[in-house]
Amino acid sequence: MTVHFVGAGPGAADLITLRAASLLAAADVVLYPGTYLDAEVLSHCAGARQVDTQRLDLDQITSVMVSAAEAGEEVVRLTSGDPSLYSALAEQTARLDAAGVEWDVCPGVPAYAAAAAAVGRELTVPLVAQSVVLTRTQARSTAMPETESLAAFAATRATLVLHLAITKTRELTASLVDEYGADCPAVVVHRATQPDELVLRGTLADIADQVEEAGLRQAAVILVGWALARDGAESWLYQADRPRPTAG
């Protein structure tokens, strides 16, 4: 049988894909990240055995998946957001390959997209920022590669999306001021799309104060960049005087 890695989206039960809903409905076993997932997402299951993985290590999670697959059960491994970002997909699939278990991946709505939607902002604005950097910082986690320093990313003045970094907001924002300016827009979205969603809007100068006052410790995305101000030129692609292809 197959283990399906399924992006559960940012949390809302109605923001998973039709394919994800179908896989959940057909699953015999569903492993889910209880820390980040709105329990309502599991309403798409139809009697599946549900395993909360928030207190399990990678080997324990793999053991559940392999045992279920070898028993002929269909398995869904839910990840928050999209499996392509910070999901430990590489480690888990390597273990499944070693065990001879088939697997596939179903994409989901990424958390950063939900955060941008919550504040009604495009992360790329003409002549302001045309690139988005998705990154994180080191706290109680794997070290960052030396070539991926926040200072190097900040030097590009691209829009920054910081995952898994909410406990280091003050340190991070202070390190960005020289490149972006203290008045650069900064947004924090906690549990985007979920019932307890919280949006904090500010600047690099004050967003850390807001985060600490709200007591946020996890499940939040930080957005930084001048694109959030929405001041920029209009896209050349849609300008009325742009030459258009002729028919024939």
Tab-separated table of C-alpha atoms in Angstrom:
chain	number	residue	atom	x	y	z
A	1	MET	CA	0.000	0.000	0.000
A	2	THR	CA	0.985	3.652	-0.363
A	3	VAL	CA	1.830	6.341	2.160
A	4	HIS	CA	0.423	9.654	0.977
A	5	PHE	CA	2.144	12.805	2.233
A	6	VAL	CA	-0.623	15.387	2.145
A	7	GLY	CA	-0.346	19.122	2.629
A	8	ALA	CA	-3.064	20.029	5.119
A	9	GLY	CA	-2.849	23.710	4.258
A	10	PRO	CA	-2.599	26.481	6.855
A	11	GLY	CA	-5.249	24.986	9.117
A	12	ALA	CA	-8.764	25.705	7.894
A	13	ALA	CA	-10.712	22.568	7.017
A	14	ASP	CA	-11.999	24.104	3.783
A	15	LEU	CA	-8.518	25.076	2.553
A	16	ILE	CA	-7.326	21.600	1.699
A	17	THR	CA	-7.425	20.421	-1.894
A	18	LEU	CA	-10.081	18.143	-3.372
A	19	ARG	CA	-7.381	15.503	-3.797
A	20	ALA	CA	-6.401	15.812	-0.142
A	21	ALA	CA	-10.025	15.431	0.958
A	22	SER	CA	-10.368	12.319	-1.203
A	23	LEU	CA	-7.205	10.773	0.240
A	24	LEU	CA	-8.346	11.473	3.792
A	25	ALA	CA	-11.752	9.943	3.121
A	26	ALA	CA	-10.120	6.755	1.814
A	27	ALA	CA	-7.428	6.470	4.480
A	28	ASP	CA	-7.249	3.737	7.089
A	29	VAL	CA	-4.598	5.555	9.148
A	30	VAL	CA	-3.983	9.309	9.362
A	31	LEU	CA	-0.940	10.805	11.076
A	32	TYR	CA	-1.298	14.511	11.789
A	33	PRO	CA	0.695	17.333	13.469
A	34	GLY	CA	-1.547	18.255	16.389
A	35	THR	CA	0.454	21.363	17.263
A	36	TYR	CA	-0.336	23.142	14.003
A	37	LEU	CA	-3.511	21.599	12.671
A	38	ASP	CA	-7.083	22.670	13.313
A	39	ALA	CA	-8.834	19.466	14.403
A	40	GLU	CA	-11.677	20.273	11.992
A	41	VAL	CA	-9.412	19.183	9.116
A	42	LEU	CA	-9.803	15.637	10.400
A	43	SER	CA	-13.532	15.851	9.709
A	44	HIS	CA	-12.636	14.759	6.171
A	45	CYS	CA	-11.641	11.347	7.548
A	46	ALA	CA	-14.117	8.496	7.358
A	47	GLY	CA	-13.345	6.315	10.361
A	48	ALA	CA	-9.570	6.310	9.973
A	49	ARG	CA	-7.333	5.624	12.955
A	50	GLN	CA	-5.862	9.009	13.877
A	51	VAL	CA	-2.345	9.403	15.284
A	52	ASP	CA	-1.172	12.745	16.685
A	53	THR	CA	2.560	13.000	15.946
A	54	GLN	CA	3.451	16.055	18.024
A	55	ARG	CA	5.119	13.937	20.741
A	56	LEU	CA	6.584	11.270	18.449
A	57	ASP	CA	10.102	11.260	17.002
A	58	LEU	CA	10.836	10.505	13.356
A	59	ASP	CA	11.545	6.820	13.911
A	60	GLN	CA	8.288	6.368	15.851
A	61	ILE	CA	6.344	8.134	13.094
A	62	THR	CA	8.000	5.999	10.435
A	63	SER	CA	7.249	2.836	12.391
A	64	VAL	CA	3.531	3.638	12.401
A	65	MET	CA	3.536	4.323	8.659
A	66	VAL	CA	5.526	1.226	7.729
A	67	SER	CA	3.498	-1.097	9.959
A	68	ALA	CA	0.218	0.201	8.569
A	69	ALA	CA	1.383	-0.037	4.955
A	70	GLU	CA	2.689	-3.557	5.456
A	71	ALA	CA	-0.688	-4.482	6.946
A	72	GLY	CA	-2.370	-3.396	3.712
A	73	GLU	CA	-3.727	-0.111	5.049
A	74	GLU	CA	-3.859	3.190	3.174
A	75	VAL	CA	-1.873	5.818	5.082
A	76	VAL	CA	-2.054	9.601	4.998
A	77	ARG	CA	0.729	11.582	6.611
A	78	LEU	CA	-0.578	15.126	6.988
A	79	THR	CA	1.880	18.003	7.058
A	80	SER	CA	1.054	21.592	7.909
A	81	GLY	CA	1.017	23.931	4.918
A	82	ASP	CA	2.754	22.314	1.968
A	83	PRO	CA	5.105	19.304	2.171
A	84	SER	CA	7.802	21.160	0.222
A	85	LEU	CA	8.604	23.402	3.208
A	86	TYR	CA	9.916	22.296	6.627
A	87	SER	CA	7.974	19.016	6.633
A	88	ALA	CA	10.846	16.531	7.121
A	89	LEU	CA	9.672	14.956	3.873
A	90	ALA	CA	13.212	13.996	2.830
A	91	GLU	CA	13.959	12.161	6.075
A	92	GLN	CA	10.647	10.304	6.133
A	93	THR	CA	10.679	9.238	2.492
A	94	ALA	CA	14.273	7.985	2.822
A	95	ARG	CA	13.133	5.718	5.638
A	96	LEU	CA	10.147	4.515	3.622
A	97	ASP	CA	12.406	3.778	0.648
A	98	ALA	CA	14.655	1.731	2.920
A	99	ALA	CA	11.618	-0.217	4.141
A	100	GLY	CA	10.351	-0.777	0.592
A	101	VAL	CA	7.151	1.216	1.142
A	102	GLU	CA	5.669	3.211	-1.731
A	103	TRP	CA	4.805	6.871	-1.194
A	104	ASP	CA	3.612	9.951	-3.036
A	105	VAL	CA	3.004	13.646	-2.320
A	106	CYS	CA	-0.135	15.783	-2.506
A	107	PRO	CA	0.622	19.549	-2.314
A	108	GLY	CA	-1.204	21.944	-0.024
A	109	VAL	CA	-1.772	25.657	0.478
A	110	PRO	CA	1.429	27.013	2.099
A	111	ALA	CA	1.215	28.991	5.321
A	112	TYR	CA	2.977	32.021	3.839
A	113	ALA	CA	0.289	32.298	1.140
A	114	ALA	CA	-2.428	32.182	3.787
A	115	ALA	CA	-0.594	34.855	5.794
A	116	ALA	CA	-0.363	37.145	2.766
A	117	ALA	CA	-4.055	36.585	2.072
A	118	ALA	CA	-4.944	37.460	5.663
A	119	VAL	CA	-3.481	40.947	5.210
A	120	GLY	CA	-4.568	41.347	1.596
A	121	ARG	CA	-1.088	41.856	0.215
A	122	GLU	CA	0.871	40.645	-2.792
A	123	LEU	CA	4.436	39.793	-1.833
A	124	THR	CA	5.834	40.941	-5.186
A	125	VAL	CA	5.290	44.562	-6.243
A	126	PRO	CA	6.809	46.090	-9.409
A	127	LEU	CA	10.012	48.093	-8.794
A	128	VAL	CA	9.802	47.318	-5.049
A	129	ALA	CA	10.325	43.570	-4.621
A	130	GLN	CA	10.117	40.867	-7.268
A	131	SER	CA	11.515	38.059	-5.148
A	132	VAL	CA	10.341	36.267	-2.010
A	133	VAL	CA	12.748	34.546	0.366
A	134	LEU	CA	11.269	31.690	2.390
A	135	THR	CA	13.548	30.979	5.316
A	136	ARG	CA	13.746	30.353	9.033
A	137	THR	CA	16.158	30.917	11.882
A	138	GLN	CA	17.951	28.649	14.292
A	139	ALA	CA	16.413	28.258	17.708
A	140	ARG	CA	15.921	24.744	19.052
A	141	SER	CA	16.435	23.342	15.576
A	142	THR	CA	18.942	22.314	12.952
A	143	ALA	CA	21.684	24.859	12.258
A	144	MET	CA	21.313	27.061	9.199
A	145	PRO	CA	23.860	26.639	6.382
A	146	GLU	CA	26.628	29.245	6.540
A	147	THR	CA	25.715	30.511	3.076
A	148	GLU	CA	22.134	31.298	4.136
A	149	SER	CA	22.595	34.076	6.642
A	150	LEU	CA	19.690	36.435	7.203
A	151	ALA	CA	22.043	39.339	6.522
A	152	ALA	CA	22.744	37.989	3.034
A	153	PHE	CA	19.036	37.654	2.288
A	154	ALA	CA	18.292	41.095	3.717
A	155	ALA	CA	20.884	42.672	1.430
A	156	THR	CA	18.626	41.810	-1.527
A	157	ARG	CA	15.700	43.730	0.028
A	158	ALA	CA	13.395	40.972	-1.198
A	159	THR	CA	10.226	40.227	0.738
A	160	LEU	CA	11.166	37.947	3.625
A	161	VAL	CA	8.958	35.172	4.966
A	162	LEU	CA	10.261	33.804	8.249
A	163	HIS	CA	8.993	30.435	9.449
A	164	LEU	CA	9.699	28.847	12.837
A	165	ALA	CA	11.131	32.128	14.074
A	166	ILE	CA	8.496	33.740	16.265
A	167	THR	CA	10.430	33.275	19.525
A	168	LYS	CA	13.338	35.248	18.069
A	169	THR	CA	11.339	38.130	16.611
A	170	ARG	CA	13.190	40.887	18.484
A	171	GLU	CA	16.615	39.603	17.510
A	172	LEU	CA	15.593	39.105	13.900
A	173	THR	CA	13.932	42.456	13.392
A	174	ALA	CA	16.896	44.255	14.919
A	175	SER	CA	19.194	42.560	12.415
A	176	LEU	CA	17.060	43.731	9.480
A	177	VAL	CA	16.775	47.424	10.315
A	178	ASP	CA	20.004	48.481	8.600
A	179	GLU	CA	18.900	47.084	5.233
A	180	TYR	CA	15.150	47.712	5.305
A	181	GLY	CA	14.809	50.682	7.662
A	182	ALA	CA	13.041	50.819	11.022
A	183	ASP	CA	9.791	51.912	9.373
A	184	CYS	CA	9.680	48.921	7.008
A	185	PRO	CA	6.334	47.095	7.245
A	186	ALA	CA	6.330	43.863	9.247
A	187	VAL	CA	3.391	41.511	9.744
A	188	VAL	CA	2.920	38.484	11.969
A	189	VAL	CA	0.090	36.036	11.287
A	190	HIS	CA	-0.569	33.483	14.023
A	191	ARG	CA	-2.549	30.359	13.056
A	192	ALA	CA	-3.571	31.731	9.661
A	193	THR	CA	-7.133	30.751	8.611
A	194	GLN	CA	-7.853	29.004	11.907
A	195	PRO	CA	-10.586	30.107	14.362
A	196	ASP	CA	-8.013	31.722	16.667
A	197	GLU	CA	-6.125	33.518	13.879
A	198	LEU	CA	-4.314	36.647	15.068
A	199	VAL	CA	-2.817	39.284	12.759
A	200	LEU	CA	-0.286	41.815	14.039
A	201	ARG	CA	0.645	44.722	11.757
A	202	GLY	CA	3.533	47.044	12.439
A	203	THR	CA	7.083	47.874	11.460
A	204	LEU	CA	10.512	46.484	12.218
A	205	ALA	CA	10.622	49.003	15.058
A	206	ASP	CA	7.553	47.766	16.931
A	207	ILE	CA	6.457	44.308	15.768
A	208	ALA	CA	8.544	42.522	18.442
A	209	ASP	CA	6.722	44.474	21.162
A	210	GLN	CA	3.396	43.304	19.738
A	211	VAL	CA	4.530	39.678	19.520
A	212	GLU	CA	5.726	39.680	23.124
A	213	GLU	CA	2.568	41.388	24.362
A	214	ALA	CA	0.451	38.757	22.593
A	215	GLY	CA	2.613	35.968	24.063
A	216	LEU	CA	3.117	34.183	20.741
A	217	ARG	CA	5.428	31.168	20.909
A	218	GLN	CA	4.611	29.015	17.869
A	219	ALA	CA	2.517	28.574	14.707
A	220	ALA	CA	3.202	32.041	13.328
A	221	VAL	CA	4.676	33.431	10.105
A	222	ILE	CA	6.600	36.717	9.958
A	223	LEU	CA	6.453	38.804	6.768
A	224	VAL	CA	8.905	41.669	6.226
A	225	GLY	CA	9.351	43.956	3.251
A	226	TRP	CA	8.337	47.113	1.476
A	227	ALA	CA	5.998	45.190	-0.835
A	228	LEU	CA	3.639	45.000	2.154
A	229	ALA	CA	3.168	48.769	1.860
A	230	ARG	CA	1.693	48.221	-1.624
A	231	ASP	CA	3.355	51.343	-3.007
A	232	GLY	CA	5.004	50.694	-6.355
A	233	ALA	CA	4.725	50.978	-10.096
A	234	GLU	CA	2.069	49.124	-12.054
A	235	SER	CA	3.046	45.896	-13.759
A	236	TRP	CA	4.351	46.348	-17.315
A	237	LEU	CA	2.480	43.194	-18.322
A	238	TYR	CA	-0.888	44.902	-17.889
A	239	GLN	CA	-0.122	48.424	-19.107
A	240	ALA	CA	-2.425	49.712	-21.831
A	241	ASP	CA	0.441	50.961	-24.017
A	242	ARG	CA	2.343	47.675	-24.006
A	243	PRO	CA	2.686	46.240	-27.539
A	244	ARG	CA	0.269	43.345	-28.010
A	245	PRO	CA	0.737	40.347	-30.300
A	246	THR	CA	-1.258	40.584	-33.501
A	247	ALA	CA	-3.579	37.851	-34.705
A	248	GLY	CA	-2.367	35.606	-37.517
